[in-house]
């Protein structure tokens, strides 16, 4: 099923009757409970399950999904994501975006320097932060493949793999423009940060 929005993940079975522990990835901790049907899976492989029962318990949701009726099935679901179709979500308000809409946007600063694409978004408590990773040029990929036989160079490449990632706060003072149609974001962010 296309256009699934990941809203959480199953982290463990709970008990012997097929209940699972779910860590939500929603703005409101219990926001996932607004949906009566969840899709469980990863990538392009999703199975729809009706939420039979659910409750908040400490820092997780305890959920009984129809079709997951014993501990073995619950254990098999461990690590799978919980999603809902994008069309089931309410429309985002003016200047609001779903995190899933931001993934893949190309980020450029006001000096026309391309930082790369958004690969992740997370919440710090104070504000959201986007993780931007530069795309490798064809030359960089060719050089990287030439040095793969050299164990020392390979170890160094792994160490430096994410050094160019940028963490940019998703706040009004920094985010100048988001164009979902063009898949671009303009930021007021110095290239030396």
mmCIF file of N, CA and C in Angstrom, residues 2 15 54 61 74 143 149 154 156 167 169 171 176:
data_model
loop_
_atom_site.group_PDB
_atom_site.id
_atom_site.type_symbol
_atom_site.label_atom_id
_atom_site.label_comp_id
_atom_site.label_asym_id
_atom_site.label_seq_id
_atom_site.Cartn_x
_atom_site.Cartn_y
_atom_site.Cartn_z
ATOM 1 N N UNK A 2 0.616 2.177 -0.864
ATOM 2 C CA UNK A 2 1.471 3.358 -0.961
ATOM 3 C C UNK A 2 0.972 4.458 -0.037
ATOM 4 N N UNK A 15 2.379 -10.097 27.606
ATOM 5 C CA UNK A 15 1.528 -11.190 28.065
ATOM 6 C C UNK A 15 1.489 -12.334 27.069
ATOM 7 N N UNK A 54 -7.012 -1.066 23.600
ATOM 8 C CA UNK A 54 -5.752 -0.341 23.751
ATOM 9 C C UNK A 54 -5.805 0.515 25.003
ATOM 10 N N UNK A 61 2.095 2.188 24.622
ATOM 11 C CA UNK A 61 0.696 1.823 24.461
ATOM 12 C C UNK A 61 0.618 0.308 24.498
ATOM 13 N N UNK A 74 2.477 -12.181 18.470
ATOM 14 C CA UNK A 74 2.893 -10.875 18.991
ATOM 15 C C UNK A 74 4.410 -10.726 18.880
ATOM 16 N N UNK A 143 35.564 7.312 -5.997
ATOM 17 C CA UNK A 143 36.743 7.314 -5.130
ATOM 18 C C UNK A 143 36.534 6.359 -3.961
ATOM 19 N N UNK A 149 39.302 -1.640 -0.838
ATOM 20 C CA UNK A 149 40.203 -2.746 -0.532
ATOM 21 C C UNK A 149 41.167 -2.393 0.590
ATOM 22 N N UNK A 154 38.860 2.127 4.622
ATOM 23 C CA UNK A 154 37.482 1.722 4.852
ATOM 24 C C UNK A 154 37.055 2.082 6.275
ATOM 25 N N UNK A 156 38.273 4.467 8.129
ATOM 26 C CA UNK A 156 38.173 5.917 8.195
ATOM 27 C C UNK A 156 36.880 6.386 7.517
ATOM 28 N N UNK A 167 22.197 19.106 11.485
ATOM 29 C CA UNK A 167 21.003 19.131 12.315
ATOM 30 C C UNK A 167 20.517 20.573 12.318
ATOM 31 N N UNK A 169 17.373 23.205 13.267
ATOM 32 C CA UNK A 169 16.114 23.338 14.002
ATOM 33 C C UNK A 169 14.965 23.719 13.069
ATOM 34 N N UNK A 171 12.302 25.668 13.117
ATOM 35 C CA UNK A 171 11.655 26.794 13.793
ATOM 36 C C UNK A 171 11.470 27.921 12.777
ATOM 37 N N UNK A 176 12.629 29.187 6.047
ATOM 38 C CA UNK A 176 12.122 30.314 5.263
ATOM 39 C C UNK A 176 10.938 29.885 4.400
#
